[in-house]
PDB file of C-alpha atoms in Angstrom:
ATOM      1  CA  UNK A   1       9.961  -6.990 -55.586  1.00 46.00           C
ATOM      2  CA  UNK A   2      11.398  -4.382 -53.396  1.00 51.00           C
ATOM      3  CA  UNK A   3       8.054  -4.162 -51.574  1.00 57.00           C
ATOM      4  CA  UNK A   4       9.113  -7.856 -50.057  1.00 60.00           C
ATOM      5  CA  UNK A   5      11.849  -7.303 -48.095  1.00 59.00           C
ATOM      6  CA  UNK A   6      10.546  -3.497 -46.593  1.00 54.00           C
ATOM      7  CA  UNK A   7       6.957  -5.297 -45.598  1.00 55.00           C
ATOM      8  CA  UNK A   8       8.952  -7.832 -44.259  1.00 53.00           C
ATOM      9  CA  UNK A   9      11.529  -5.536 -42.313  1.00 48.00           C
ATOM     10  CA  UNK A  10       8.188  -3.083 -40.777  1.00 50.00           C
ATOM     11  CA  UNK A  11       6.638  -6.289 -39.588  1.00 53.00           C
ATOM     12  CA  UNK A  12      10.006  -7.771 -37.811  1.00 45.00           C
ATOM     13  CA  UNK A  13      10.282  -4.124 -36.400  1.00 44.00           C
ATOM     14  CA  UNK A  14       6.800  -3.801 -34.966  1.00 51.00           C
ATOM     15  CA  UNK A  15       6.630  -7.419 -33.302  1.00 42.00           C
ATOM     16  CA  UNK A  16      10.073  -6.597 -31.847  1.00 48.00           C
ATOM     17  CA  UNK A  17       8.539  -3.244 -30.778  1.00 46.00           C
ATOM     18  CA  UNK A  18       5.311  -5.073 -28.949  1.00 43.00           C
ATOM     19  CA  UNK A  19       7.263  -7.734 -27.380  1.00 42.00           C
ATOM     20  CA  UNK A  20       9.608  -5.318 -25.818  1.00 45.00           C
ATOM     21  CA  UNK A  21       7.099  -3.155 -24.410  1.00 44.00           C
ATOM     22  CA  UNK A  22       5.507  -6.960 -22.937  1.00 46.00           C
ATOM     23  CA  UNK A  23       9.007  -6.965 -21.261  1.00 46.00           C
ATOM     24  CA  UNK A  24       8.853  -3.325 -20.149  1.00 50.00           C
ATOM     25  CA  UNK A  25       5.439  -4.021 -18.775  1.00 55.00           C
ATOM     26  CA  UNK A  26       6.653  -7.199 -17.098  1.00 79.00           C
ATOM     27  CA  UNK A  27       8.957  -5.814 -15.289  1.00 86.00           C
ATOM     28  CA  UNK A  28       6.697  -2.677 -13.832  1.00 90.00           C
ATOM     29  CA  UNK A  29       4.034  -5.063 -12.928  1.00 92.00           C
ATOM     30  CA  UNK A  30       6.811  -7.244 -10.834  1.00 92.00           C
ATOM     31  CA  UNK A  31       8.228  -4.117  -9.488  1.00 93.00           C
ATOM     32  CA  UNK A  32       5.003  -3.192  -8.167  1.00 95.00           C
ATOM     33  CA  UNK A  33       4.437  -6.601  -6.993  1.00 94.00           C
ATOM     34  CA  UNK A  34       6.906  -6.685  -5.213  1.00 94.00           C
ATOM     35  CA  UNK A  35       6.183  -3.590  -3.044  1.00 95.00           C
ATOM     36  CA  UNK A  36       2.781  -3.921  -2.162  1.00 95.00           C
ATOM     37  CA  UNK A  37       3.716  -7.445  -0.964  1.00 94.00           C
ATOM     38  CA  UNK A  38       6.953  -6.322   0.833  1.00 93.00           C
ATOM     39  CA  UNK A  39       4.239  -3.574   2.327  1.00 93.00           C
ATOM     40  CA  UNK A  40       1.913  -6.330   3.619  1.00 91.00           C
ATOM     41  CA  UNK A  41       4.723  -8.821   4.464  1.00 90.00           C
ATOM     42  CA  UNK A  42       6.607  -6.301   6.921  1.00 88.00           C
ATOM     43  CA  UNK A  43       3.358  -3.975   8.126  1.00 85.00           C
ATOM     44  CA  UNK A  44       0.264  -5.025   7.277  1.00 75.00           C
ATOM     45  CA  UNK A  45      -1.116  -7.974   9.981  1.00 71.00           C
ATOM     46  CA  UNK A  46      -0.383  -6.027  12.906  1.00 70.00           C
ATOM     47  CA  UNK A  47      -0.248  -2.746  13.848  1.00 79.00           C
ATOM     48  CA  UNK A  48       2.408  -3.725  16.365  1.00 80.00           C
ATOM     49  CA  UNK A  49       4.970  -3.461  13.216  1.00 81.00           C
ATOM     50  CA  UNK A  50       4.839   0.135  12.606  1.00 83.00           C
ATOM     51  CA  UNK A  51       5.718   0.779  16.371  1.00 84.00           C
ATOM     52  CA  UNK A  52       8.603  -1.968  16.238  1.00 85.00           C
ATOM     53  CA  UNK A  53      10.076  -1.128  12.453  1.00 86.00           C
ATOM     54  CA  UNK A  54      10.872   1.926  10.724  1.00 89.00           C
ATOM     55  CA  UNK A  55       8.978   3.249   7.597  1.00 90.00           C
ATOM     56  CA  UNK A  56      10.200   1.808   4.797  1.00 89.00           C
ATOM     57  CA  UNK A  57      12.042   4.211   2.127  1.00 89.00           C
ATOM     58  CA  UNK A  58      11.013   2.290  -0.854  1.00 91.00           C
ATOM     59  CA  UNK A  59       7.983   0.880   0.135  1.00 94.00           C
ATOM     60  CA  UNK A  60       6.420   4.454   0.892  1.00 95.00           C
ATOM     61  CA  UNK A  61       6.293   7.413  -0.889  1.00 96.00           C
ATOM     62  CA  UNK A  62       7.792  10.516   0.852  1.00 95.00           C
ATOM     63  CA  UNK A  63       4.767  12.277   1.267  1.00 96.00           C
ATOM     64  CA  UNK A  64       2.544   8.899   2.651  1.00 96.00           C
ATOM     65  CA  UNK A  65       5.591   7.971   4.975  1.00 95.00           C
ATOM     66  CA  UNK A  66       5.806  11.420   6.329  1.00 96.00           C
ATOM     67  CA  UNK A  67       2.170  10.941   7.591  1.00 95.00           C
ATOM     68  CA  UNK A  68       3.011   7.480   8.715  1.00 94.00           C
ATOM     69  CA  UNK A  69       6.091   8.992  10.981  1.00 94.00           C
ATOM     70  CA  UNK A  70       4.254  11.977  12.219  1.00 94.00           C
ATOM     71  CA  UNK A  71       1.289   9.710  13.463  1.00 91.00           C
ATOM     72  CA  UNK A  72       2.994   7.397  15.350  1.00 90.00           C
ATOM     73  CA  UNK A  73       5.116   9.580  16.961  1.00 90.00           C
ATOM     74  CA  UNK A  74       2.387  11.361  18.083  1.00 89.00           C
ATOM     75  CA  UNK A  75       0.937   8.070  19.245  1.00 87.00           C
ATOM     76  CA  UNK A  76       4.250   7.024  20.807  1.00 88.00           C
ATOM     77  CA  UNK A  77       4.323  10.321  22.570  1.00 86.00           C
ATOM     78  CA  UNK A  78       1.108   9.324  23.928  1.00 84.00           C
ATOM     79  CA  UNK A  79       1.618   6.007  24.847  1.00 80.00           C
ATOM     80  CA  UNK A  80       4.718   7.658  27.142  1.00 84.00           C
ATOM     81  CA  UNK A  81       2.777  10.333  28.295  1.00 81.00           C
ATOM     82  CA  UNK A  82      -0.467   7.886  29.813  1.00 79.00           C
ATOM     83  CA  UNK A  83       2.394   5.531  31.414  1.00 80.00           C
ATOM     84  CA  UNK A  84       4.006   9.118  33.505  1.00 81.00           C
ATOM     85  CA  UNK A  85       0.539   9.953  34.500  1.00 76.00           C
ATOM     86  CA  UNK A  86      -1.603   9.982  37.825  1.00 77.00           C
ATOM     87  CA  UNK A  87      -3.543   7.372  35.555  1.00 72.00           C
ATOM     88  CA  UNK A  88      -1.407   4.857  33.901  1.00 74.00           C
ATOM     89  CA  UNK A  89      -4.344   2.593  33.108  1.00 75.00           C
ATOM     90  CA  UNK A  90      -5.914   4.868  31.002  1.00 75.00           C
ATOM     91  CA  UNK A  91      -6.088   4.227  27.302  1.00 75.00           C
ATOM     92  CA  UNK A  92      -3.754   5.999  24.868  1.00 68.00           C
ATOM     93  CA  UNK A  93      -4.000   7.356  21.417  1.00 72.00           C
ATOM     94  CA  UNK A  94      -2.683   4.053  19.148  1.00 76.00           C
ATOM     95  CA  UNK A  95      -3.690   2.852  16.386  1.00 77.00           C
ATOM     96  CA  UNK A  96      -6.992   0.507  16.634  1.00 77.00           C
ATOM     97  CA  UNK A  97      -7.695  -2.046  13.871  1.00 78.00           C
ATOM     98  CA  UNK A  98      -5.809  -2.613  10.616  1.00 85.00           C
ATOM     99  CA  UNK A  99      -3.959   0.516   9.508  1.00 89.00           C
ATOM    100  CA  UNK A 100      -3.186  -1.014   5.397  1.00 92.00           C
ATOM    101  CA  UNK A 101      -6.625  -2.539   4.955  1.00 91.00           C
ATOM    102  CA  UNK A 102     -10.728  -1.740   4.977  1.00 89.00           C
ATOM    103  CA  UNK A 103     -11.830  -4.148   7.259  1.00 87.00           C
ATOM    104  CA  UNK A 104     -10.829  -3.902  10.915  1.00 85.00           C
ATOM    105  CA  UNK A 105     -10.155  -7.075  11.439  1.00 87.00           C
ATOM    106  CA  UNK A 106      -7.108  -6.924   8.655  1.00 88.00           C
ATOM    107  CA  UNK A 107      -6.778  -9.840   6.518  1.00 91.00           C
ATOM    108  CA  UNK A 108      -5.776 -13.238   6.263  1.00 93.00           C
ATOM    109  CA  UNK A 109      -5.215 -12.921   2.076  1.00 93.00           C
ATOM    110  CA  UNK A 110      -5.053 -11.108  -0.362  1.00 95.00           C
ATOM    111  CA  UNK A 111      -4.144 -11.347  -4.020  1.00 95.00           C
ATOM    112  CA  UNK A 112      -3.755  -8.857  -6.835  1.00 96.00           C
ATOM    113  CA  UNK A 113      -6.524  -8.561  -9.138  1.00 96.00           C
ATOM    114  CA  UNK A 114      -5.032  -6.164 -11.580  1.00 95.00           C
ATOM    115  CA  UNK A 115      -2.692  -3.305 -11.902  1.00 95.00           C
ATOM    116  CA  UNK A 116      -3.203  -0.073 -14.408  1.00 95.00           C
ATOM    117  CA  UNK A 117       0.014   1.989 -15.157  1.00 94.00           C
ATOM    118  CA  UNK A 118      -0.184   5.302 -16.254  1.00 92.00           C
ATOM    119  CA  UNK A 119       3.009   7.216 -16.315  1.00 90.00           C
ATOM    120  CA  UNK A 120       4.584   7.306 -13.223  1.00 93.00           C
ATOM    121  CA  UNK A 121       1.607   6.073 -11.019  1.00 96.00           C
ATOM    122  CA  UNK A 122      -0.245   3.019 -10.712  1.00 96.00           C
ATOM    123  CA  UNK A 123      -3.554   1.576  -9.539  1.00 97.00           C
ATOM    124  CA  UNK A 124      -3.372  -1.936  -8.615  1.00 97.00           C
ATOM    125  CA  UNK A 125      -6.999  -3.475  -6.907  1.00 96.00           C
ATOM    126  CA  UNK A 126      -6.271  -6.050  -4.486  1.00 96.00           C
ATOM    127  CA  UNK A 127      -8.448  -8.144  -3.111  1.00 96.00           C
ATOM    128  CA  UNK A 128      -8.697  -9.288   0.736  1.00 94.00           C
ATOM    129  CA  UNK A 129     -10.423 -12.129   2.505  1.00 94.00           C
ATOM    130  CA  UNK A 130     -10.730 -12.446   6.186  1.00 92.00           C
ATOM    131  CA  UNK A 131     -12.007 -15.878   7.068  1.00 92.00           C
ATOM    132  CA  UNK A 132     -11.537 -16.154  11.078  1.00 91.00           C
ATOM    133  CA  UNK A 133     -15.531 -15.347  11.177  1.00 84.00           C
ATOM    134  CA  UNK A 134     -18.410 -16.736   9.381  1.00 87.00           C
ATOM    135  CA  UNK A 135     -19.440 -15.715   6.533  1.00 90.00           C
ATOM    136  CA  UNK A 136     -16.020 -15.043   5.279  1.00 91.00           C
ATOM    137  CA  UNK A 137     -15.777 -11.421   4.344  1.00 91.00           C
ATOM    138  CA  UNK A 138     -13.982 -10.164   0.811  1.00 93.00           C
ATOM    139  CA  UNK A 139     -13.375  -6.905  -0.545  1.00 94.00           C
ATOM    140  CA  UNK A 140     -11.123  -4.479  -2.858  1.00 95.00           C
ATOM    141  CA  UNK A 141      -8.505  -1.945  -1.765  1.00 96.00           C
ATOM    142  CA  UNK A 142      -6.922  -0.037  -4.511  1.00 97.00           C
ATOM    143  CA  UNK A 143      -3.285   1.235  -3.883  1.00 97.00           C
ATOM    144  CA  UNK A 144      -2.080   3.943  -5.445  1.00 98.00           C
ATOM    145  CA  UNK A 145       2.103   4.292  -6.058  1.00 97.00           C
ATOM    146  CA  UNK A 146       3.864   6.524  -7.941  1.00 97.00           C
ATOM    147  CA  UNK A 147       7.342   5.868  -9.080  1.00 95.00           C
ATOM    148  CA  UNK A 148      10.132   7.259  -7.753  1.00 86.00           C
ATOM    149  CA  UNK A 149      13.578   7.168  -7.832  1.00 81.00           C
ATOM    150  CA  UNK A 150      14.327   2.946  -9.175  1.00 87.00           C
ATOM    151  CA  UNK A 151      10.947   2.130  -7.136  1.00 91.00           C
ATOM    152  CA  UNK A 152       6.989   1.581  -7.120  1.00 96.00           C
ATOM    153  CA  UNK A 153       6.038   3.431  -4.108  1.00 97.00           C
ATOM    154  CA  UNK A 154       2.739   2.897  -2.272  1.00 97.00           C
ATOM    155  CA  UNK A 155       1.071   7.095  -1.886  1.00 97.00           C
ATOM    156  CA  UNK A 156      -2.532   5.898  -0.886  1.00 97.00           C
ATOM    157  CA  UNK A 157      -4.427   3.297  -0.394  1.00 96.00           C
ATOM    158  CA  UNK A 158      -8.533   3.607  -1.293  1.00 96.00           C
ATOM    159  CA  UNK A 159     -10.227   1.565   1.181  1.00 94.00           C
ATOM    160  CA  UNK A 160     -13.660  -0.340   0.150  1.00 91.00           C
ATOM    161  CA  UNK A 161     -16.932   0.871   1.883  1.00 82.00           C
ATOM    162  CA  UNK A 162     -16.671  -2.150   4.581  1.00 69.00           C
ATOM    163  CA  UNK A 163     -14.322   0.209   6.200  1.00 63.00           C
ATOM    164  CA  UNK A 164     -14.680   3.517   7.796  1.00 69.00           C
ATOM    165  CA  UNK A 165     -12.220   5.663   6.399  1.00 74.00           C
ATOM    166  CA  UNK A 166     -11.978   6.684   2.568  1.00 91.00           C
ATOM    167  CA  UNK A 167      -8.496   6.070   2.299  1.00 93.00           C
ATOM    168  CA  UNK A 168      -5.056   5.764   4.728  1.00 94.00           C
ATOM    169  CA  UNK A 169      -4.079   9.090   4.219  1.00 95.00           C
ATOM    170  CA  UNK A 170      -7.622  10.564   5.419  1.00 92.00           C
ATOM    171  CA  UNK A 171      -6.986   7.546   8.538  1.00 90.00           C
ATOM    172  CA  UNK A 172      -3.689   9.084   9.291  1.00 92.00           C
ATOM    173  CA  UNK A 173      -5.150  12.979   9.354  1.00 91.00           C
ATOM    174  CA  UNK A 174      -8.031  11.772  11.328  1.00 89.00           C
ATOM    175  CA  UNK A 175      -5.321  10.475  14.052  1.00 87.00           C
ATOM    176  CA  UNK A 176      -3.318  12.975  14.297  1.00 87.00           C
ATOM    177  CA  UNK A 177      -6.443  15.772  14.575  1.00 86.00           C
ATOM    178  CA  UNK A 178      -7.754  13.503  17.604  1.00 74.00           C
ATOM    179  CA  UNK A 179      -4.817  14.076  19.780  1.00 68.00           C
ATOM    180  CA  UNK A 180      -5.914  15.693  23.177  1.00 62.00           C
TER     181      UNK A 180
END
């Protein structure tokens, strides 16, 4: 008889257990969420944003936005230094193409296919479609965050092979090593 009410009492205690870890869960994946589509919303059409806006604190992680910063200054710089020169027409150093994204192009959507958390990181595929040309074109990015502080912050994205880089951080050190 006293067998009852423990078996009872261990089940209670282990759905309780599994439903709050759904919640925990939950709430990571709409954390994350939430930045990568902050990330897109504010940057990721035009490269004309990350000229115009800051980098965000809590969208990027210290180490990716300290890239991000260090190129464009060095692009900015550039920009100033063409327009002072015998040769205002020529081209500067900017950034061509989409920076967040594999295809040139950018995107015109994107929607999250699924997210893996392990620890404090996370992998979360998304998947893009441009479909200004013909045949429409679709692909995966995976972006890599890491948590820190009370946020999901974006560290890397892995481009798809439609691209050419291998991921934004390799784009960024490519940029800044082909300053004249």
């Amino acid at each position: 008889m006293i067998k009852s009410p423990f078996l009872f009492l261990g089940i209670v205690l282990i759905l309780t257990a599994c439903h709050r870890k759904e919640q925990l869960i939950s709430a990571e994946n709409a954390a994350i969420t939430k930045t990568i589509n902050d990330m897109y919303y504010q940057y990721g059409k035009s490269n004309e944003a990350v000229y115009r806006k800051p980098i965000s604190d809590t969208a990027f992680s210290p180490d990716l936005k300290k890239k991000l910063e260090h190129a464009i200054n060095i692009s900015k710089d550039d920009i100033e230094k063409v327009k002072k020169s015998d040769h205002p027409d020529e081209k500067p150093l900017i950034f061509e193409g989409a920076i967040f994204s594999s295809l040139y192009e950018g995107y015109t959507g994107y929607t999250i296919q699924s997210i893996a958390i392990h620890d404090q990181k996370a992998k979360v595929s998304l998947r893009f479609k441009y479909n200004k040309s013909y045949p429409e074109v679709t692909w995966t990015d995976t972006i890599h965050l890491i948590h820190s502080g009370n946020y999901w912050k974006i560290d890397n994205i892995t481009f798809a092979p439609v691209g050419s880089s291998k991921d934004l951080k390799t784009r960024l050190t490519d940029f800044v090593q082909n300053t004249p």
